[in-house]
Short mmCIF file of C-alpha atoms in Angstrom, two decimals:
data_model
loop_
_atom_site.label_atom_id
_atom_site.label_comp_id
_atom_site.label_asym_id
_atom_site.label_seq_id
_atom_site.Cartn_x
_atom_site.Cartn_y
_atom_site.Cartn_z
CA UNK A 1 58.25 106.14 138.86
CA UNK A 2 59.43 103.48 136.39
CA UNK A 3 55.97 101.92 136.28
CA UNK A 4 54.50 105.37 135.58
CA UNK A 5 56.77 105.97 132.61
CA UNK A 6 56.06 102.50 131.27
CA UNK A 7 52.33 103.18 131.39
CA UNK A 8 52.88 106.59 129.87
CA UNK A 9 54.80 105.11 126.95
CA UNK A 10 52.06 102.50 126.51
CA UNK A 11 49.42 105.25 126.54
CA UNK A 12 51.28 107.33 123.97
CA UNK A 13 51.81 104.54 121.42
CA UNK A 14 48.64 102.51 121.71
CA UNK A 15 46.57 102.53 118.50
CA UNK A 16 43.22 102.84 120.32
CA UNK A 17 44.39 106.01 121.94
CA UNK A 18 45.13 107.66 118.57
CA UNK A 19 41.88 106.89 116.71
CA UNK A 20 38.41 108.41 116.90
CA UNK A 21 37.05 111.84 117.78
CA UNK A 22 38.55 111.73 121.26
CA UNK A 23 41.74 110.13 119.94
CA UNK A 24 45.13 111.79 120.09
CA UNK A 25 45.27 112.58 116.35
CA UNK A 26 41.99 114.48 116.50
CA UNK A 27 42.98 116.28 119.72
CA UNK A 28 46.28 117.37 118.17
CA UNK A 29 44.37 118.73 115.17
CA UNK A 30 42.05 120.70 117.46
CA UNK A 31 44.98 121.97 119.49
CA UNK A 32 46.78 123.11 116.34
CA UNK A 33 43.63 124.80 115.08
CA UNK A 34 43.23 126.85 118.29
CA UNK A 35 46.91 127.77 118.56
CA UNK A 36 47.68 128.55 114.93
CA UNK A 37 44.51 130.57 114.36
CA UNK A 38 45.05 132.52 117.60
CA UNK A 39 48.69 133.24 116.74
CA UNK A 40 47.70 134.32 113.21
CA UNK A 41 45.07 136.73 114.54
CA UNK A 42 47.56 138.02 117.10
CA UNK A 43 50.20 138.52 114.40
CA UNK A 44 47.67 140.35 112.21
CA UNK A 45 47.08 142.77 115.08
CA UNK A 46 50.57 142.98 116.56
CA UNK A 47 52.85 143.08 113.50
CA UNK A 48 51.39 146.25 111.93
CA UNK A 49 51.30 147.86 115.36
CA UNK A 50 54.94 147.01 116.11
CA UNK A 51 56.06 148.06 112.62
CA UNK A 52 54.18 151.35 112.84
CA UNK A 53 55.61 152.18 116.25
CA UNK A 54 59.10 151.14 115.18
CA UNK A 55 58.96 153.03 111.88
CA UNK A 56 57.52 156.28 113.22
CA UNK A 57 59.16 156.07 116.64
CA UNK A 58 55.88 157.25 118.13
CA UNK A 59 53.81 155.47 120.75
CA UNK A 60 56.63 153.33 122.08
CA UNK A 61 55.68 154.15 125.65
CA UNK A 62 52.09 153.11 125.01
CA UNK A 63 53.13 149.89 123.28
CA UNK A 64 55.48 148.83 126.03
CA UNK A 65 52.92 149.50 128.73
CA UNK A 66 50.12 147.80 126.85
CA UNK A 67 52.41 144.84 126.47
CA UNK A 68 53.21 144.49 130.12
CA UNK A 69 49.50 144.94 130.82
CA UNK A 70 48.78 142.04 128.49
CA UNK A 71 51.46 139.95 130.13
CA UNK A 72 49.94 140.59 133.54
CA UNK A 73 46.42 139.51 132.53
CA UNK A 74 45.73 136.10 134.05
CA UNK A 75 44.74 133.83 131.17
CA UNK A 76 42.59 131.54 133.32
CA UNK A 77 40.57 134.51 134.54
CA UNK A 78 40.19 135.90 131.05
CA UNK A 79 38.97 132.60 129.59
CA UNK A 80 36.46 132.11 132.39
CA UNK A 81 35.26 135.70 132.20
CA UNK A 82 34.69 135.72 128.42
CA UNK A 83 33.11 132.27 128.73
CA UNK A 84 30.63 133.47 131.36
CA UNK A 85 29.79 136.51 129.24
CA UNK A 86 29.68 134.98 125.75
CA UNK A 87 28.27 131.59 126.67
CA UNK A 88 29.35 128.29 125.19
CA UNK A 89 31.48 129.58 122.31
CA UNK A 90 35.11 129.25 121.30
CA UNK A 91 35.39 133.03 121.52
CA UNK A 92 36.56 132.80 125.09
CA UNK A 93 39.50 130.64 124.07
CA UNK A 94 40.50 132.81 121.12
CA UNK A 95 40.20 136.11 122.98
CA UNK A 96 42.40 134.84 125.80
CA UNK A 97 45.02 133.31 123.50
CA UNK A 98 45.22 136.39 121.28
CA UNK A 99 45.62 138.68 124.29
CA UNK A 100 48.38 136.38 125.47
CA UNK A 101 50.21 136.38 122.13
CA UNK A 102 50.04 140.06 121.14
CA UNK A 103 52.51 141.58 123.67
CA UNK A 104 55.56 139.47 122.76
CA UNK A 105 55.03 140.11 119.04
CA UNK A 106 54.60 143.88 119.48
CA UNK A 107 57.59 144.34 121.78
CA UNK A 108 59.93 142.18 119.72
CA UNK A 109 58.88 143.78 116.44
CA UNK A 110 59.37 147.20 117.94
CA UNK A 111 62.71 146.18 119.46
CA UNK A 112 63.87 144.81 116.12
CA UNK A 113 62.86 148.00 114.32
CA UNK A 114 64.50 150.30 116.81
CA UNK A 115 67.72 148.28 116.68
CA UNK A 116 68.14 149.12 112.98
CA UNK A 117 71.12 151.45 112.62
CA UNK A 118 69.83 155.02 111.97
CA UNK A 119 72.70 155.61 109.55
CA UNK A 120 71.50 152.72 107.41
CA UNK A 121 68.04 154.30 107.28
CA UNK A 122 69.55 157.69 106.44
CA UNK A 123 71.59 156.12 103.67
CA UNK A 124 68.45 154.50 102.24
CA UNK A 125 66.64 157.85 102.33
CA UNK A 126 69.66 159.56 100.84
CA UNK A 127 69.47 157.21 97.89
CA UNK A 128 65.95 158.47 97.28
CA UNK A 129 63.98 155.64 98.87
CA UNK A 130 60.50 156.56 100.02
CA UNK A 131 59.11 155.83 103.49
CA UNK A 132 57.48 152.54 102.54
CA UNK A 133 60.56 151.45 100.60
CA UNK A 134 62.77 152.09 103.60
CA UNK A 135 60.30 150.13 105.71
CA UNK A 136 59.94 147.10 103.45
CA UNK A 137 63.38 146.93 101.87
CA UNK A 138 65.61 148.03 104.73
CA UNK A 139 63.97 148.04 108.15
CA UNK A 140 61.88 144.86 108.00
CA UNK A 141 64.65 142.65 106.56
CA UNK A 142 67.05 143.89 109.23
CA UNK A 143 64.48 143.54 112.00
CA UNK A 144 63.36 140.10 110.84
CA UNK A 145 65.35 137.97 113.32
CA UNK A 146 63.80 139.73 116.32
CA UNK A 147 60.35 139.76 114.72
CA UNK A 148 60.62 136.01 114.27
CA UNK A 149 61.77 135.62 117.86
CA UNK A 150 58.60 137.36 118.98
CA UNK A 151 56.42 135.11 116.82
CA UNK A 152 58.14 131.97 118.08
CA UNK A 153 57.84 133.03 121.70
CA UNK A 154 54.15 133.79 121.27
CA UNK A 155 53.46 130.53 119.47
CA UNK A 156 55.08 128.49 122.25
CA UNK A 157 53.06 130.31 124.88
CA UNK A 158 49.85 129.94 122.91
CA UNK A 159 50.37 126.22 122.28
CA UNK A 160 51.04 125.54 125.93
CA UNK A 161 48.16 127.73 127.10
CA UNK A 162 45.63 126.37 124.56
CA UNK A 163 45.39 123.55 127.10
CA UNK A 164 42.94 125.81 128.87
CA UNK A 165 40.30 125.37 126.15
CA UNK A 166 39.47 122.04 127.76
CA UNK A 167 38.72 123.71 131.09
CA UNK A 168 35.79 125.52 129.52
CA UNK A 169 34.53 122.31 127.90
CA UNK A 170 36.26 122.44 124.51
CA UNK A 171 38.76 120.05 122.93
CA UNK A 172 42.46 120.08 122.24
CA UNK A 173 45.17 118.25 124.13
CA UNK A 174 44.06 119.90 127.37
CA UNK A 175 41.18 117.38 127.38
CA UNK A 176 43.60 114.71 128.60
CA UNK A 177 45.03 117.00 131.26
CA UNK A 178 41.69 118.06 132.72
CA UNK A 179 39.92 114.71 132.26
CA UNK A 180 42.92 113.02 133.82
CA UNK A 181 42.82 115.44 136.74
CA UNK A 182 39.12 114.77 137.27
CA UNK A 183 39.60 110.99 137.04
CA UNK A 184 42.82 111.06 139.09
CA UNK A 185 44.51 109.36 136.13
CA UNK A 186 48.09 110.63 136.26
CA UNK A 187 49.14 108.76 133.11
CA UNK A 188 46.52 110.58 131.05
CA UNK A 189 47.51 113.97 132.50
CA UNK A 190 51.19 113.39 131.82
CA UNK A 191 50.44 112.02 128.36
CA UNK A 192 48.49 115.17 127.48
CA UNK A 193 51.21 117.41 128.88
CA UNK A 194 53.94 115.55 127.02
CA UNK A 195 52.00 115.85 123.76
CA UNK A 196 51.56 119.62 124.26
CA UNK A 197 55.27 120.02 124.87
CA UNK A 198 56.11 117.94 121.79
CA UNK A 199 53.73 119.95 119.59
CA UNK A 200 55.23 123.22 120.90
CA UNK A 201 58.82 122.11 120.32
CA UNK A 202 58.08 120.80 116.82
CA UNK A 203 56.31 124.04 115.83
CA UNK A 204 59.16 126.09 117.27
CA UNK A 205 61.72 124.09 115.30
CA UNK A 206 59.63 124.51 112.15
CA UNK A 207 59.57 128.28 112.64
CA UNK A 208 63.30 128.27 113.36
CA UNK A 209 63.83 126.47 110.07
CA UNK A 210 61.65 129.00 108.27
CA UNK A 211 63.58 131.81 109.89
CA UNK A 212 66.91 130.37 108.75
CA UNK A 213 65.51 130.04 105.25
CA UNK A 214 64.20 133.63 105.19
CA UNK A 215 67.33 135.01 106.74
CA UNK A 216 69.96 133.16 104.72
CA UNK A 217 70.64 135.79 102.01
CA UNK A 218 71.44 138.46 104.60
CA UNK A 219 73.79 136.37 106.67
CA UNK A 220 75.58 135.39 103.46
CA UNK A 221 75.93 139.03 102.47
CA UNK A 222 77.26 140.15 105.76
CA UNK A 223 79.74 137.46 106.67
CA UNK A 224 82.65 137.19 104.33
CA UNK A 225 84.07 133.75 103.70
CA UNK A 226 82.53 130.36 104.11
CA UNK A 227 82.38 130.31 107.85
CA UNK A 228 79.56 132.61 108.95
CA UNK A 229 80.38 133.22 112.58
CA UNK A 230 77.46 132.27 114.80
CA UNK A 231 77.23 135.61 116.48
CA UNK A 232 77.09 137.65 113.31
CA UNK A 233 74.54 135.24 111.89
CA UNK A 234 72.27 135.56 114.88
CA UNK A 235 72.02 139.33 115.01
CA UNK B 1 27.50 141.54 133.00
CA UNK B 2 27.12 143.42 136.22
CA UNK B 3 29.39 143.56 139.18
CA UNK B 4 27.80 142.63 142.48
CA UNK B 5 29.39 145.33 144.64
CA UNK B 6 27.94 144.02 147.89
CA UNK B 7 29.75 140.71 147.31
CA UNK B 8 33.03 142.62 147.18
CA UNK B 9 32.15 144.50 150.37
CA UNK B 10 31.32 141.25 152.15
CA UNK B 11 34.56 139.61 151.13
CA UNK B 12 37.24 142.28 151.56
CA UNK B 13 38.95 140.22 154.24
CA UNK B 14 39.13 137.08 152.07
CA UNK B 15 40.23 139.12 149.08
CA UNK B 16 43.10 140.68 151.01
CA UNK B 17 44.41 137.36 152.23
CA UNK B 18 44.08 135.82 148.76
CA UNK B 19 45.98 138.75 147.23
CA UNK B 20 48.75 138.46 149.81
CA UNK B 21 49.10 134.72 149.32
CA UNK B 22 49.12 135.33 145.55
CA UNK B 23 51.92 137.86 145.83
CA UNK B 24 53.92 135.64 148.16
CA UNK B 25 53.89 132.72 145.71
CA UNK B 26 55.02 134.92 142.82
CA UNK B 27 57.80 136.65 144.74
CA UNK B 28 59.15 133.38 146.15
CA UNK B 29 59.27 131.99 142.62
CA UNK B 30 61.25 134.97 141.30
CA UNK B 31 63.59 134.80 144.29
CA UNK B 32 64.37 131.11 143.77
CA UNK B 33 64.52 131.66 140.01
CA UNK B 34 67.25 134.27 140.51
CA UNK B 35 69.05 132.05 142.99
CA UNK B 36 69.21 129.29 140.37
CA UNK B 37 69.82 131.37 137.24
CA UNK B 38 72.63 133.59 138.55
CA UNK B 39 75.22 130.82 138.97
CA UNK B 40 73.99 129.01 135.85
CA UNK B 41 74.26 132.22 133.83
CA UNK B 42 77.79 132.89 135.07
CA UNK B 43 78.80 129.40 133.92
CA UNK B 44 76.94 129.76 130.61
CA UNK B 45 78.58 133.12 130.01
CA UNK B 46 82.03 131.59 130.39
CA UNK B 47 81.55 128.18 128.81
CA UNK B 48 80.12 128.64 125.33
CA UNK B 49 79.21 124.97 124.96
CA UNK B 50 76.98 125.03 128.03
CA UNK B 51 75.11 128.15 127.02
CA UNK B 52 73.13 126.40 124.30
CA UNK B 53 72.39 123.49 126.62
CA UNK B 54 71.08 125.69 129.47
CA UNK B 55 69.07 128.02 127.28
CA UNK B 56 67.68 125.11 125.26
CA UNK B 57 66.67 123.25 128.41
CA UNK B 58 64.93 126.27 129.89
CA UNK B 59 63.11 126.75 126.58
CA UNK B 60 61.85 123.18 126.64
CA UNK B 61 60.68 123.56 130.25
CA UNK B 62 58.81 126.67 129.15
CA UNK B 63 56.78 124.69 126.59
CA UNK B 64 55.31 122.35 129.19
CA UNK B 65 51.86 123.70 130.06
CA UNK B 66 51.86 125.17 133.55
CA UNK B 67 48.98 122.96 134.67
CA UNK B 68 51.03 119.93 133.68
CA UNK B 69 54.06 121.09 135.68
CA UNK B 70 51.92 121.45 138.78
CA UNK B 71 50.39 118.01 138.25
CA UNK B 72 53.80 116.47 137.57
CA UNK B 73 54.97 117.76 140.93
CA UNK B 74 52.01 116.33 142.83
CA UNK B 75 53.71 112.97 143.55
CA UNK B 76 56.72 114.89 144.89
CA UNK B 77 55.29 117.74 146.93
CA UNK B 78 51.53 117.17 146.99
CA UNK B 79 48.80 119.82 147.18
CA UNK B 80 50.99 122.42 148.83
CA UNK B 81 52.43 125.85 148.38
CA UNK B 82 55.76 124.17 147.59
CA UNK B 83 54.28 122.72 144.40
CA UNK B 84 53.07 126.14 143.32
CA UNK B 85 56.41 127.81 143.98
CA UNK B 86 58.48 125.09 142.26
CA UNK B 87 56.22 125.20 139.20
CA UNK B 88 56.40 128.99 138.95
CA UNK B 89 60.16 128.98 139.51
CA UNK B 90 60.60 126.70 136.50
CA UNK B 91 58.79 129.29 134.40
CA UNK B 92 60.84 132.24 135.63
CA UNK B 93 64.03 130.43 134.61
CA UNK B 94 63.55 130.92 130.89
CA UNK B 95 63.43 134.72 131.22
CA UNK B 96 65.90 135.13 134.09
CA UNK B 97 68.53 132.83 132.64
CA UNK B 98 68.46 134.39 129.20
CA UNK B 99 68.52 137.96 130.48
CA UNK B 100 71.31 137.28 132.97
CA UNK B 101 73.47 135.68 130.28
CA UNK B 102 72.73 138.57 127.90
CA UNK B 103 73.43 141.06 130.66
CA UNK B 104 76.83 139.52 131.33
CA UNK B 105 77.53 139.46 127.58
CA UNK B 106 76.74 143.17 127.36
CA UNK B 107 79.62 144.10 129.68
CA UNK B 108 82.35 145.62 127.47
CA UNK B 109 85.46 143.42 127.18
CA UNK B 110 87.65 146.48 127.77
CA UNK B 111 86.05 147.11 131.13
CA UNK B 112 86.77 143.55 132.18
CA UNK B 113 90.33 143.86 130.92
CA UNK B 114 90.79 147.09 132.83
CA UNK B 115 89.62 145.36 136.00
CA UNK B 116 92.06 142.54 135.34
CA UNK B 117 94.90 144.95 134.69
CA UNK B 118 94.22 146.65 138.00
CA UNK B 119 94.78 143.29 139.63
CA UNK B 120 91.16 142.57 140.51
CA UNK B 121 90.57 138.87 141.02
CA UNK B 122 87.98 137.08 138.86
CA UNK B 123 85.39 136.62 141.63
CA UNK B 124 85.68 140.24 142.63
CA UNK B 125 85.47 141.38 139.01
CA UNK B 126 82.28 139.36 138.71
CA UNK B 127 80.71 140.80 141.86
CA UNK B 128 81.85 144.41 141.62
CA UNK B 129 82.20 145.00 137.88
CA UNK B 130 80.30 142.51 135.73
CA UNK B 131 77.11 141.97 137.73
CA UNK B 132 76.53 145.68 138.44
CA UNK B 133 77.00 146.54 134.77
CA UNK B 134 74.71 143.67 133.77
CA UNK B 135 72.07 144.84 136.23
CA UNK B 136 69.86 146.83 133.82
CA UNK B 137 69.40 143.79 131.56
CA UNK B 138 68.99 141.44 134.54
CA UNK B 139 66.41 143.76 136.09
CA UNK B 140 64.49 143.84 132.82
CA UNK B 141 64.30 140.06 133.14
CA UNK B 142 63.27 140.26 136.78
CA UNK B 143 60.45 142.62 135.88
CA UNK B 144 59.14 140.34 133.15
CA UNK B 145 59.49 137.27 135.38
CA UNK B 146 57.64 138.97 138.24
CA UNK B 147 54.73 140.15 136.13
CA UNK B 148 54.55 136.75 134.42
CA UNK B 149 54.59 134.88 137.74
CA UNK B 150 51.88 137.08 139.19
CA UNK B 151 49.68 136.29 136.24
CA UNK B 152 50.57 132.56 136.34
CA UNK B 153 49.88 131.95 140.04
CA UNK B 154 46.18 131.61 139.18
CA UNK B 155 46.86 128.39 137.27
CA UNK B 156 47.71 126.71 140.58
CA UNK B 157 44.04 126.99 141.47
CA UNK B 158 43.60 123.58 139.82
CA UNK B 159 45.78 122.06 142.51
CA UNK B 160 43.98 123.87 145.32
CA UNK B 161 46.31 126.85 145.69
CA UNK B 162 46.54 129.76 143.30
CA UNK B 163 45.78 132.83 145.43
CA UNK B 164 43.40 135.06 143.50
CA UNK B 165 42.99 132.27 140.95
CA UNK B 166 40.58 130.61 143.36
CA UNK B 167 38.16 133.40 142.48
CA UNK B 168 38.17 132.17 138.86
CA UNK B 169 37.21 128.58 139.65
CA UNK B 170 34.69 129.84 142.19
CA UNK B 171 33.05 132.18 139.67
CA UNK B 172 33.14 129.53 136.94
CA UNK B 173 31.50 126.85 139.06
CA UNK B 174 28.74 129.18 140.28
CA UNK B 175 28.31 130.96 136.94
CA UNK B 176 28.90 134.22 138.85
CA UNK B 177 31.16 136.77 137.09
CA UNK B 178 31.86 139.13 140.01
CA UNK B 179 34.67 137.11 141.66
CA UNK B 180 36.25 136.54 138.24
CA UNK B 181 36.28 140.27 137.45
CA UNK B 182 37.61 141.12 140.91
CA UNK B 183 40.31 138.45 140.52
CA UNK B 184 41.45 139.78 137.14
CA UNK B 185 41.52 143.39 138.35
CA UNK B 186 43.39 142.56 141.55
CA UNK B 187 45.94 140.46 139.65
CA UNK B 188 46.57 143.38 137.29
CA UNK B 189 46.91 145.75 140.23
CA UNK B 190 49.42 143.48 141.95
CA UNK B 191 51.47 143.23 138.76
CA UNK B 192 51.37 146.98 138.27
CA UNK B 193 52.50 147.76 141.81
CA UNK B 194 55.22 145.10 141.80
CA UNK B 195 56.54 146.37 138.47
CA UNK B 196 56.61 149.97 139.66
CA UNK B 197 58.47 148.92 142.81
CA UNK B 198 61.05 147.06 140.72
CA UNK B 199 61.59 150.14 138.56
CA UNK B 200 62.24 152.09 141.74
CA UNK B 201 64.66 149.42 143.00
CA UNK B 202 66.55 149.53 139.72
CA UNK B 203 66.72 153.33 139.89
CA UNK B 204 68.28 153.13 143.33
CA UNK B 205 70.68 150.32 142.42
CA UNK B 206 72.06 151.82 139.20
CA UNK B 207 72.84 155.49 139.86
CA UNK B 208 75.30 155.63 136.94
CA UNK B 209 72.60 155.04 134.33
CA UNK B 210 70.50 158.02 135.39
CA UNK B 211 72.30 160.71 133.48
CA UNK B 212 72.13 158.77 130.23
CA UNK B 213 68.44 158.00 130.58
#
């Protein structure tokens, strides 16, 4: 076990390993490209959908069921299926990753919207705000923490699943996992897996930082005094 | 893309046994996941400092790609069902732990105080007051974990298990879409049936929530 970790550390820090088109730096860039683009596409689909359902209160049943349907879809099967149909194109990877990411964003956005106190919405309307003003100035800011939770959850899942791109012959950090599996090279497999986990954690922390930054004014407004209690700050 | 129906007809026996083995792996994972997260959640609910540690740890475990978890376990448990179940269990933890903690948090303080005032001991309060009241939130977690596990079992096909997932590698290697389509459809069906059954279980277990819903 000790020997394994020593080799793993050597693999992770060696300069040769990082350079070139099959080097770690390039693989990380590919991995980020797949995951970020897929999450962006998913957000472009899921955010409006979740906001619409949350704002109008219609279609919640459909959204929730579509979401659990999406969660149940086996990603490996989806990638292989789209790959067999569309041929050698990155489509298969993107379709599978987007399908994976949409449910968590929709359900969390909807949950955030429906958790907004109806009296607050009534008050906003009573002050003469129009539908879109209530949505953008009241509902979305209040629902933001849960919306961000959905985005973070999806991003983590997408980053860890983007590994699968390598199974259908593309790049990304999954290359090390699948090549290592084929060559029975455990160090390479573990190295790839560790890098995926690191990328996911770093991205999640970055989004958490962004969330704190976006959310700061509200938590300041709501908690009196200089010690914003953790629980009031989180919800 | 056409489905070769005769292939399905010729393989109904294999398909059934693959589906059953698929379901077994997922259910075992959820069972062990619950077994681990219940005590951890009770501790995390009581000790604030540990809550962040447990939830953070389960989040980090969740980021490790599933293929990597299976491979990591190979030196320990080899190409066996055990590897599949351990790997899946790790994944259920993130959902089960969080929902169980949140479920326990959702129990009103006054209810707990009332139980205490009636002289109910802590363990009994936990078993007969807190856990039943937390059940709806816990069951929501169980449903998500079950559906997620059913869809994840297929990943174990890379280590020679994987239930219906074997249809994906088979179809991929032979450039033959039928098994892949059948595998996806059967996985969805399993998830749907399991989820419906869990809804029924929850309905039976929580009679007091029926009037409100």
